[in-house]
Amino acid sequence: MKQIKKIAIIGGGGRTGQYIVNQLLEKGFYIRLLLRHPESFPLSNPHIEIIEGDVLDAEVVTSLVEDCEAVISTVGQRKGEPLVASVATENILRAIENQPSVSTSIRYILLAGLNIDTPFDRKSPDTQKATDWMKMTFPEIHADRQKSYLILQSSQVKWTLVRVPFIEFSEERSALKVSLEDCLGSKISAADIAGFMFVQLTDDTYIRKAPFIAGI
Ligand SMILES: NC(=O)c1ccc[n+]([C@@H]2O[C@H](COP(=O)([O-])OP(=O)(O)OC[C@H]3O[C@@H](n4cnc5c(N)ncnc54)[C@H](OP(=O)(O)O)[C@@H]3O)[C@@H](O)[C@H]2O)c1
């Protein structure tokens, strides 16, 4: 099994990201966080290194990824800000690809909503309804997210796009329903997302795939 010691995280100060940070620290990993506002990040820990900056800045992302064996992103679109998903994906993939020698083994695990479509989907009426609602309500954000999937598809990096329904910000854990075709539940806890992402660090099942995960 591949040895992972240091993980770069984007969105680690956000609502889901904090659960990921906490779980990784509990497991003894070193993490390097990209934060736009480090002063408002609540944790101080010798296993945390902070880089101040924006994921839209390719140079900063290169420094973030340097020497890391994995990258996790829970970056989310902020109202009134430039579209973030596709540029973030581009910058992270380039940064991984530019790492010397180890680039082929660096894992990139990112979070998105169930509204992203892939050619492998067989969405149920409920999942399709939620997808259509996102497309209608946030057309630009949806299109940018969909673009990031296209960018991933054309990359040889070992990415996994984790698609989720409504997130409950709780430590509650449950068995997960995982599918490459449809979202099999209406909600998931942030702790379960963090747990699933952690498993992906060393599990090859969903490399270059976009599983839906939901709680039971
Ligand atoms: N919440 C849900 O129910 C739900 C459901 C399905 C999917 N999702 C998706 O899951 C992901 C995480 O959701 P969340 O609710 O945890 O989001 P969140 O609390 O809004 O966190 C988003 C994070 O992204 C960071 N970020 C935004 N733009 C950035 C930039 N340009 N550079 C660096 N960092 C940036 C934010 O940092 P700042 O504090 O600096 O802004 C924040 O830490 C999002 O992609 C969201 O679309 C959420």
PDB file of C-alpha atoms and ligand atoms in Angstrom:
ATOM      1  CA  MET A   1       0.000   0.000   0.000  1.00  0.00           C
ATOM      2  CA  LYS A   2       1.223   3.469  -0.869  1.00  0.00           C
ATOM      3  CA  GLN A   3       2.600   5.458   2.075  1.00  0.00           C
ATOM      4  CA  ILE A   4       0.838   8.805   2.467  1.00  0.00           C
ATOM      5  CA  LYS A   5       2.279  11.245   4.967  1.00  0.00           C
ATOM      6  CA  LYS A   6       1.385  14.747   3.823  1.00  0.00           C
ATOM      7  CA  ILE A   7      -1.908  15.828   2.264  1.00  0.00           C
ATOM      8  CA  ALA A   8      -2.712  19.175   0.657  1.00  0.00           C
ATOM      9  CA  ILE A   9      -6.221  20.428   1.393  1.00  0.00           C
ATOM     10  CA  ILE A  10      -8.238  23.149  -0.305  1.00  0.00           C
ATOM     11  CA  GLY A  11     -11.425  24.207   1.475  1.00  0.00           C
ATOM     12  CA  GLY A  12     -10.152  22.904   4.824  1.00  0.00           C
ATOM     13  CA  GLY A  13     -11.570  25.928   6.632  1.00  0.00           C
ATOM     14  CA  GLY A  14     -15.057  25.291   5.200  1.00  0.00           C
ATOM     15  CA  ARG A  15     -17.915  23.336   6.730  1.00  0.00           C
ATOM     16  CA  THR A  16     -17.099  19.914   5.251  1.00  0.00           C
ATOM     17  CA  GLY A  17     -13.377  20.595   5.077  1.00  0.00           C
ATOM     18  CA  GLN A  18     -13.127  20.925   8.855  1.00  0.00           C
ATOM     19  CA  TYR A  19     -14.341  17.339   9.311  1.00  0.00           C
ATOM     20  CA  ILE A  20     -11.689  16.135   6.881  1.00  0.00           C
ATOM     21  CA  VAL A  21      -8.956  18.099   8.628  1.00  0.00           C
ATOM     22  CA  ASN A  22      -9.996  16.726  12.027  1.00  0.00           C
ATOM     23  CA  GLN A  23     -10.144  13.114  10.859  1.00  0.00           C
ATOM     24  CA  LEU A  24      -6.735  13.335   9.175  1.00  0.00           C
ATOM     25  CA  LEU A  25      -5.150  14.922  12.248  1.00  0.00           C
ATOM     26  CA  GLU A  26      -6.638  12.206  14.468  1.00  0.00           C
ATOM     27  CA  LYS A  27      -4.978   9.649  12.205  1.00  0.00           C
ATOM     28  CA  GLY A  28      -1.613  11.383  12.515  1.00  0.00           C
ATOM     29  CA  PHE A  29      -1.226  12.827   9.010  1.00  0.00           C
ATOM     30  CA  TYR A  30       0.604  16.032   8.194  1.00  0.00           C
ATOM     31  CA  ILE A  31      -1.602  18.439   6.290  1.00  0.00           C
ATOM     32  CA  ARG A  32      -0.921  21.560   4.308  1.00  0.00           C
ATOM     33  CA  LEU A  33      -3.905  23.884   4.071  1.00  0.00           C
ATOM     34  CA  LEU A  34      -4.586  26.541   1.483  1.00  0.00           C
ATOM     35  CA  LEU A  35      -6.496  29.306   3.227  1.00  0.00           C
ATOM     36  CA  ARG A  36      -7.493  32.738   2.019  1.00  0.00           C
ATOM     37  CA  HIS A  37      -8.002  33.938   5.604  1.00  0.00           C
ATOM     38  CA  PRO A  38      -5.612  32.024   7.891  1.00  0.00           C
ATOM     39  CA  GLU A  39      -6.385  34.424  10.752  1.00  0.00           C
ATOM     40  CA  SER A  40      -9.909  32.989  11.057  1.00  0.00           C
ATOM     41  CA  PHE A  41      -8.832  29.323  11.026  1.00  0.00           C
ATOM     42  CA  PRO A  42      -9.539  27.951  14.515  1.00  0.00           C
ATOM     43  CA  LEU A  43      -6.919  25.190  14.838  1.00  0.00           C
ATOM     44  CA  SER A  44      -3.271  25.363  15.693  1.00  0.00           C
ATOM     45  CA  ASN A  45      -1.443  22.044  15.484  1.00  0.00           C
ATOM     46  CA  PRO A  46       2.167  21.041  14.766  1.00  0.00           C
ATOM     47  CA  HIS A  47       0.856  18.745  12.012  1.00  0.00           C
ATOM     48  CA  ILE A  48      -0.749  21.687  10.156  1.00  0.00           C
ATOM     49  CA  GLU A  49       1.126  23.905   7.738  1.00  0.00           C
ATOM     50  CA  ILE A  50      -0.788  26.828   6.290  1.00  0.00           C
ATOM     51  CA  ILE A  51      -0.263  28.486   2.947  1.00  0.00           C
ATOM     52  CA  GLU A  52      -2.115  31.729   2.480  1.00  0.00           C
ATOM     53  CA  GLY A  53      -3.651  32.197  -0.945  1.00  0.00           C
ATOM     54  CA  ASP A  54      -6.325  31.563  -3.507  1.00  0.00           C
ATOM     55  CA  VAL A  55      -6.880  28.364  -5.479  1.00  0.00           C
ATOM     56  CA  LEU A  56      -7.330  30.507  -8.596  1.00  0.00           C
ATOM     57  CA  ASP A  57      -3.614  31.374  -8.332  1.00  0.00           C
ATOM     58  CA  ALA A  58      -1.707  28.620 -10.171  1.00  0.00           C
ATOM     59  CA  GLU A  59       1.628  29.493  -8.562  1.00  0.00           C
ATOM     60  CA  VAL A  60       0.227  29.218  -5.043  1.00  0.00           C
ATOM     61  CA  VAL A  61      -1.358  25.866  -5.889  1.00  0.00           C
ATOM     62  CA  THR A  62       2.004  24.575  -7.115  1.00  0.00           C
ATOM     63  CA  SER A  63       3.590  25.475  -3.757  1.00  0.00           C
ATOM     64  CA  LEU A  64       0.662  23.883  -1.950  1.00  0.00           C
ATOM     65  CA  VAL A  65       0.999  20.541  -3.717  1.00  0.00           C
ATOM     66  CA  GLU A  66       4.799  20.296  -3.534  1.00  0.00           C
ATOM     67  CA  ASP A  67       5.929  17.197  -1.552  1.00  0.00           C
ATOM     68  CA  CYS A  68       2.365  16.048  -0.871  1.00  0.00           C
ATOM     69  CA  GLU A  69       1.234  12.529  -1.696  1.00  0.00           C
ATOM     70  CA  ALA A  70      -2.436  13.503  -2.046  1.00  0.00           C
ATOM     71  CA  VAL A  71      -4.692  16.498  -2.605  1.00  0.00           C
ATOM     72  CA  ILE A  72      -8.221  16.841  -1.228  1.00  0.00           C
ATOM     73  CA  SER A  73     -10.510  19.653  -2.334  1.00  0.00           C
ATOM     74  CA  THR A  74     -13.865  20.689  -0.906  1.00  0.00           C
ATOM     75  CA  VAL A  75     -13.697  24.110  -2.481  1.00  0.00           C
ATOM     76  CA  GLY A  76     -17.103  25.736  -2.866  1.00  0.00           C
ATOM     77  CA  GLN A  77     -18.431  28.615  -4.906  1.00  0.00           C
ATOM     78  CA  ARG A  78     -18.829  31.844  -2.912  1.00  0.00           C
ATOM     79  CA  LYS A  79     -21.571  34.255  -3.963  1.00  0.00           C
ATOM     80  CA  GLY A  80     -20.368  37.145  -6.115  1.00  0.00           C
ATOM     81  CA  GLU A  81     -16.900  35.650  -6.660  1.00  0.00           C
ATOM     82  CA  PRO A  82     -15.359  34.388  -9.916  1.00  0.00           C
ATOM     83  CA  LEU A  83     -16.291  30.828 -10.838  1.00  0.00           C
ATOM     84  CA  VAL A  84     -13.920  28.560  -8.972  1.00  0.00           C
ATOM     85  CA  ALA A  85     -14.464  24.867  -9.756  1.00  0.00           C
ATOM     86  CA  SER A  86     -12.978  24.476 -13.224  1.00  0.00           C
ATOM     87  CA  VAL A  87      -9.983  26.762 -12.676  1.00  0.00           C
ATOM     88  CA  ALA A  88      -9.271  25.084  -9.345  1.00  0.00           C
ATOM     89  CA  THR A  89      -9.353  21.688 -11.047  1.00  0.00           C
ATOM     90  CA  GLU A  90      -7.048  22.904 -13.811  1.00  0.00           C
ATOM     91  CA  ASN A  91      -4.584  24.426 -11.361  1.00  0.00           C
ATOM     92  CA  ILE A  92      -4.538  21.363  -9.110  1.00  0.00           C
ATOM     93  CA  LEU A  93      -4.082  18.928 -12.010  1.00  0.00           C
ATOM     94  CA  ARG A  94      -1.232  21.020 -13.481  1.00  0.00           C
ATOM     95  CA  ALA A  95       0.424  21.255 -10.070  1.00  0.00           C
ATOM     96  CA  ILE A  96       0.218  17.478  -9.619  1.00  0.00           C
ATOM     97  CA  GLU A  97       1.470  16.800 -13.150  1.00  0.00           C
ATOM     98  CA  ASN A  98       4.436  19.118 -12.572  1.00  0.00           C
ATOM     99  CA  GLN A  99       5.637  17.279  -9.476  1.00  0.00           C
ATOM    100  CA  PRO A 100       8.846  15.391 -10.266  1.00  0.00           C
ATOM    101  CA  SER A 101       8.758  11.590 -10.502  1.00  0.00           C
ATOM    102  CA  VAL A 102       5.927  10.960  -8.046  1.00  0.00           C
ATOM    103  CA  SER A 103       3.216  12.735 -10.028  1.00  0.00           C
ATOM    104  CA  THR A 104       1.691   9.498 -11.335  1.00  0.00           C
ATOM    105  CA  SER A 105       0.901   8.299  -7.841  1.00  0.00           C
ATOM    106  CA  ILE A 106      -0.480  11.508  -6.309  1.00  0.00           C
ATOM    107  CA  ARG A 107      -4.193  11.121  -5.511  1.00  0.00           C
ATOM    108  CA  TYR A 108      -6.642  13.974  -6.103  1.00  0.00           C
ATOM    109  CA  ILE A 109      -9.979  13.606  -4.351  1.00  0.00           C
ATOM    110  CA  LEU A 110     -12.604  16.297  -4.759  1.00  0.00           C
ATOM    111  CA  LEU A 111     -16.160  16.923  -3.673  1.00  0.00           C
ATOM    112  CA  ALA A 112     -19.153  17.959  -5.773  1.00  0.00           C
ATOM    113  CA  GLY A 113     -22.925  17.819  -5.757  1.00  0.00           C
ATOM    114  CA  LEU A 114     -25.050  15.083  -7.310  1.00  0.00           C
ATOM    115  CA  ASN A 115     -25.904  17.445 -10.183  1.00  0.00           C
ATOM    116  CA  ILE A 116     -22.722  16.639 -12.118  1.00  0.00           C
ATOM    117  CA  ASP A 117     -23.510  14.322 -15.028  1.00  0.00           C
ATOM    118  CA  THR A 118     -21.254  11.546 -16.283  1.00  0.00           C
ATOM    119  CA  PRO A 119     -21.758   9.185 -19.230  1.00  0.00           C
ATOM    120  CA  PHE A 120     -22.173   6.311 -16.753  1.00  0.00           C
ATOM    121  CA  ASP A 121     -25.199   7.787 -14.959  1.00  0.00           C
ATOM    122  CA  ARG A 122     -28.632   6.238 -14.725  1.00  0.00           C
ATOM    123  CA  LYS A 123     -30.159   8.881 -12.471  1.00  0.00           C
ATOM    124  CA  SER A 124     -33.466   8.125 -10.749  1.00  0.00           C
ATOM    125  CA  PRO A 125     -36.339  10.653 -11.100  1.00  0.00           C
ATOM    126  CA  ASP A 126     -35.422  12.136  -7.668  1.00  0.00           C
ATOM    127  CA  THR A 127     -31.739  12.562  -8.536  1.00  0.00           C
ATOM    128  CA  GLN A 128     -32.656  13.957 -11.945  1.00  0.00           C
ATOM    129  CA  LYS A 129     -35.072  16.407 -10.330  1.00  0.00           C
ATOM    130  CA  ALA A 130     -32.339  17.672  -7.989  1.00  0.00           C
ATOM    131  CA  THR A 131     -29.949  17.901 -10.954  1.00  0.00           C
ATOM    132  CA  ASP A 132     -32.445  19.870 -13.033  1.00  0.00           C
ATOM    133  CA  TRP A 133     -33.107  22.210 -10.113  1.00  0.00           C
ATOM    134  CA  MET A 134     -29.381  23.011  -9.820  1.00  0.00           C
ATOM    135  CA  LYS A 135     -29.089  23.523 -13.580  1.00  0.00           C
ATOM    136  CA  MET A 136     -32.037  25.896 -13.591  1.00  0.00           C
ATOM    137  CA  THR A 137     -31.227  27.788 -10.375  1.00  0.00           C
ATOM    138  CA  PHE A 138     -27.440  28.090 -10.723  1.00  0.00           C
ATOM    139  CA  PRO A 139     -26.763  27.590 -14.457  1.00  0.00           C
ATOM    140  CA  GLU A 140     -23.297  29.165 -14.490  1.00  0.00           C
ATOM    141  CA  ILE A 141     -22.084  27.381 -11.370  1.00  0.00           C
ATOM    142  CA  HIS A 142     -23.471  24.093 -12.672  1.00  0.00           C
ATOM    143  CA  ALA A 143     -21.809  24.576 -16.079  1.00  0.00           C
ATOM    144  CA  ASP A 144     -18.488  25.376 -14.407  1.00  0.00           C
ATOM    145  CA  ARG A 145     -18.747  22.229 -12.258  1.00  0.00           C
ATOM    146  CA  GLN A 146     -19.585  20.178 -15.319  1.00  0.00           C
ATOM    147  CA  LYS A 147     -16.566  21.699 -17.078  1.00  0.00           C
ATOM    148  CA  SER A 148     -14.344  20.566 -14.220  1.00  0.00           C
ATOM    149  CA  TYR A 149     -15.539  16.984 -14.810  1.00  0.00           C
ATOM    150  CA  LEU A 150     -14.556  17.279 -18.494  1.00  0.00           C
ATOM    151  CA  ILE A 151     -11.116  18.537 -17.468  1.00  0.00           C
ATOM    152  CA  LEU A 152     -10.721  15.603 -15.078  1.00  0.00           C
ATOM    153  CA  GLN A 153     -11.740  13.139 -17.769  1.00  0.00           C
ATOM    154  CA  SER A 154      -8.912  14.231 -20.021  1.00  0.00           C
ATOM    155  CA  SER A 155      -6.279  13.873 -17.275  1.00  0.00           C
ATOM    156  CA  GLN A 156      -4.171  10.865 -16.348  1.00  0.00           C
ATOM    157  CA  VAL A 157      -3.944  11.985 -12.722  1.00  0.00           C
ATOM    158  CA  LYS A 158      -5.490   9.559 -10.227  1.00  0.00           C
ATOM    159  CA  TRP A 159      -8.570  11.611  -9.380  1.00  0.00           C
ATOM    160  CA  THR A 160     -11.842  10.652  -7.715  1.00  0.00           C
ATOM    161  CA  LEU A 161     -14.831  12.985  -7.919  1.00  0.00           C
ATOM    162  CA  VAL A 162     -17.084  12.277  -4.938  1.00  0.00           C
ATOM    163  CA  ARG A 163     -20.693  13.269  -5.644  1.00  0.00           C
ATOM    164  CA  VAL A 164     -22.984  13.871  -2.685  1.00  0.00           C
ATOM    165  CA  PRO A 165     -26.563  14.919  -1.860  1.00  0.00           C
ATOM    166  CA  PHE A 166     -27.483  17.383   0.934  1.00  0.00           C
ATOM    167  CA  ILE A 167     -24.745  17.488   3.595  1.00  0.00           C
ATOM    168  CA  GLU A 168     -25.583  17.352   7.300  1.00  0.00           C
ATOM    169  CA  PHE A 169     -22.785  18.877   9.305  1.00  0.00           C
ATOM    170  CA  SER A 170     -22.592  16.244  12.000  1.00  0.00           C
ATOM    171  CA  GLU A 171     -20.250  13.581  13.353  1.00  0.00           C
ATOM    172  CA  GLU A 172     -22.912  10.951  12.815  1.00  0.00           C
ATOM    173  CA  ARG A 173     -21.625   7.930  10.901  1.00  0.00           C
ATOM    174  CA  SER A 174     -23.669   5.402   8.966  1.00  0.00           C
ATOM    175  CA  ALA A 175     -23.178   2.688   6.406  1.00  0.00           C
ATOM    176  CA  LEU A 176     -22.835   4.265   2.985  1.00  0.00           C
ATOM    177  CA  LYS A 177     -24.637   3.575  -0.253  1.00  0.00           C
ATOM    178  CA  VAL A 178     -22.116   3.976  -3.062  1.00  0.00           C
ATOM    179  CA  SER A 179     -22.990   3.895  -6.758  1.00  0.00           C
ATOM    180  CA  LEU A 180     -21.444   5.001 -10.028  1.00  0.00           C
ATOM    181  CA  GLU A 181     -24.898   5.434 -11.589  1.00  0.00           C
ATOM    182  CA  ASP A 182     -27.247   7.130  -9.149  1.00  0.00           C
ATOM    183  CA  CYS A 183     -27.416   8.855  -5.780  1.00  0.00           C
ATOM    184  CA  LEU A 184     -29.107   6.286  -3.524  1.00  0.00           C
ATOM    185  CA  GLY A 185     -30.059   8.607  -0.646  1.00  0.00           C
ATOM    186  CA  SER A 186     -31.069  12.178   0.074  1.00  0.00           C
ATOM    187  CA  LYS A 187     -28.404  13.145   2.609  1.00  0.00           C
ATOM    188  CA  ILE A 188     -24.982  12.369   4.012  1.00  0.00           C
ATOM    189  CA  SER A 189     -23.047  13.529   7.060  1.00  0.00           C
ATOM    190  CA  ALA A 190     -19.839  15.522   6.724  1.00  0.00           C
ATOM    191  CA  ALA A 191     -18.123  12.906   8.911  1.00  0.00           C
ATOM    192  CA  ASP A 192     -19.123  10.181   6.432  1.00  0.00           C
ATOM    193  CA  ILE A 193     -17.779  12.231   3.507  1.00  0.00           C
ATOM    194  CA  ALA A 194     -14.479  12.659   5.356  1.00  0.00           C
ATOM    195  CA  GLY A 195     -14.369   8.922   6.087  1.00  0.00           C
ATOM    196  CA  PHE A 196     -15.027   7.993   2.470  1.00  0.00           C
ATOM    197  CA  MET A 197     -12.411  10.444   1.189  1.00  0.00           C
ATOM    198  CA  PHE A 198      -9.896   9.026   3.658  1.00  0.00           C
ATOM    199  CA  VAL A 199     -10.413   5.507   2.280  1.00  0.00           C
ATOM    200  CA  GLN A 200      -9.866   6.785  -1.275  1.00  0.00           C
ATOM    201  CA  LEU A 201      -6.341   7.902  -0.362  1.00  0.00           C
ATOM    202  CA  THR A 202      -5.153   4.291  -0.555  1.00  0.00           C
ATOM    203  CA  ASP A 203      -7.956   2.487  -2.388  1.00  0.00           C
ATOM    204  CA  ASP A 204      -7.885   2.260  -6.190  1.00  0.00           C
ATOM    205  CA  THR A 205     -11.534   1.269  -6.727  1.00  0.00           C
ATOM    206  CA  TYR A 206     -12.706   4.724  -7.797  1.00  0.00           C
ATOM    207  CA  ILE A 207      -9.649   6.074  -9.586  1.00  0.00           C
ATOM    208  CA  ARG A 208     -10.820   8.331 -12.442  1.00  0.00           C
ATOM    209  CA  LYS A 209     -14.412   7.669 -11.425  1.00  0.00           C
ATOM    210  CA  ALA A 210     -17.214   9.785  -9.926  1.00  0.00           C
ATOM    211  CA  PRO A 211     -19.066   7.754  -7.293  1.00  0.00           C
ATOM    212  CA  PHE A 212     -22.239   9.006  -5.653  1.00  0.00           C
ATOM    213  CA  ILE A 213     -22.227   8.428  -1.912  1.00  0.00           C
ATOM    214  CA  ALA A 214     -25.170   8.772   0.474  1.00  0.00           C
ATOM    215  CA  GLY A 215     -25.973   7.805   4.043  1.00  0.00           C
ATOM    216  CA  ILE A 216     -28.507   5.123   4.895  1.00  0.00           C
TER     217      ILE A 216
HETATM  218  N1  LIG B   1     -23.507  21.988   1.623  1.00  0.00           N
HETATM  219  C1  LIG B   1     -24.154  21.045   0.939  1.00  0.00           C
HETATM  220  O1  LIG B   1     -25.249  20.550   1.312  1.00  0.00           O
HETATM  221  C2  LIG B   1     -23.532  20.495  -0.328  1.00  0.00           C
HETATM  222  C3  LIG B   1     -24.200  19.498  -1.024  1.00  0.00           C
HETATM  223  C4  LIG B   1     -23.598  18.936  -2.141  1.00  0.00           C
HETATM  224  C5  LIG B   1     -22.355  19.392  -2.558  1.00  0.00           C
HETATM  225  N2  LIG B   1     -21.728  20.378  -1.867  1.00  0.00           N
HETATM  226  C6  LIG B   1     -20.405  20.806  -2.324  1.00  0.00           C
HETATM  227  O2  LIG B   1     -19.456  20.384  -1.365  1.00  0.00           O
HETATM  228  C7  LIG B   1     -18.373  21.321  -1.304  1.00  0.00           C
HETATM  229  C8  LIG B   1     -18.151  21.758   0.137  1.00  0.00           C
HETATM  230  O3  LIG B   1     -19.352  22.302   0.638  1.00  0.00           O
HETATM  231  P1  LIG B   1     -19.351  23.118   2.013  1.00  0.00           P
HETATM  232  O4  LIG B   1     -20.785  23.321   2.320  1.00  0.00           O
HETATM  233  O5  LIG B   1     -18.444  22.465   2.977  1.00  0.00           O
HETATM  234  O6  LIG B   1     -18.713  24.496   1.502  1.00  0.00           O
HETATM  235  P2  LIG B   1     -18.198  25.768   2.337  1.00  0.00           P
HETATM  236  O7  LIG B   1     -18.437  25.633   3.789  1.00  0.00           O
HETATM  237  O8  LIG B   1     -18.767  26.955   1.632  1.00  0.00           O
HETATM  238  O9  LIG B   1     -16.626  25.714   2.100  1.00  0.00           O
HETATM  239  C9  LIG B   1     -16.072  26.053   0.864  1.00  0.00           C
HETATM  240  C10 LIG B   1     -14.601  26.304   1.074  1.00  0.00           C
HETATM  241  O10 LIG B   1     -14.031  26.683  -0.181  1.00  0.00           O
HETATM  242  C11 LIG B   1     -13.125  27.763   0.082  1.00  0.00           C
HETATM  243  N3  LIG B   1     -12.927  28.581  -1.111  1.00  0.00           N
HETATM  244  C12 LIG B   1     -13.868  29.144  -1.895  1.00  0.00           C
HETATM  245  N4  LIG B   1     -13.288  29.823  -2.901  1.00  0.00           N
HETATM  246  C13 LIG B   1     -11.947  29.690  -2.727  1.00  0.00           C
HETATM  247  C14 LIG B   1     -10.824  30.173  -3.425  1.00  0.00           C
HETATM  248  N5  LIG B   1     -10.956  30.928  -4.544  1.00  0.00           N
HETATM  249  N6  LIG B   1      -9.583  29.845  -2.972  1.00  0.00           N
HETATM  250  C15 LIG B   1      -9.423  29.086  -1.874  1.00  0.00           C
HETATM  251  N7  LIG B   1     -10.461  28.588  -1.153  1.00  0.00           N
HETATM  252  C16 LIG B   1     -11.703  28.906  -1.577  1.00  0.00           C
HETATM  253  C17 LIG B   1     -13.793  28.549   1.171  1.00  0.00           C
HETATM  254  O11 LIG B   1     -12.855  29.390   1.784  1.00  0.00           O
HETATM  255  P3  LIG B   1     -13.215  30.917   2.218  1.00  0.00           P
HETATM  256  O12 LIG B   1     -13.659  30.808   3.639  1.00  0.00           O
HETATM  257  O13 LIG B   1     -11.937  31.643   2.042  1.00  0.00           O
HETATM  258  O14 LIG B   1     -14.305  31.411   1.327  1.00  0.00           O
HETATM  259  C18 LIG B   1     -14.284  27.430   2.071  1.00  0.00           C
HETATM  260  O15 LIG B   1     -13.259  26.971   2.932  1.00  0.00           O
HETATM  261  C19 LIG B   1     -18.744  22.467  -2.255  1.00  0.00           C
HETATM  262  O16 LIG B   1     -18.128  22.250  -3.477  1.00  0.00           O
HETATM  263  C20 LIG B   1     -20.248  22.316  -2.402  1.00  0.00           C
HETATM  264  O17 LIG B   1     -20.700  22.788  -3.661  1.00  0.00           O
HETATM  265  C21 LIG B   1     -22.280  20.948  -0.760  1.00  0.00           C
END
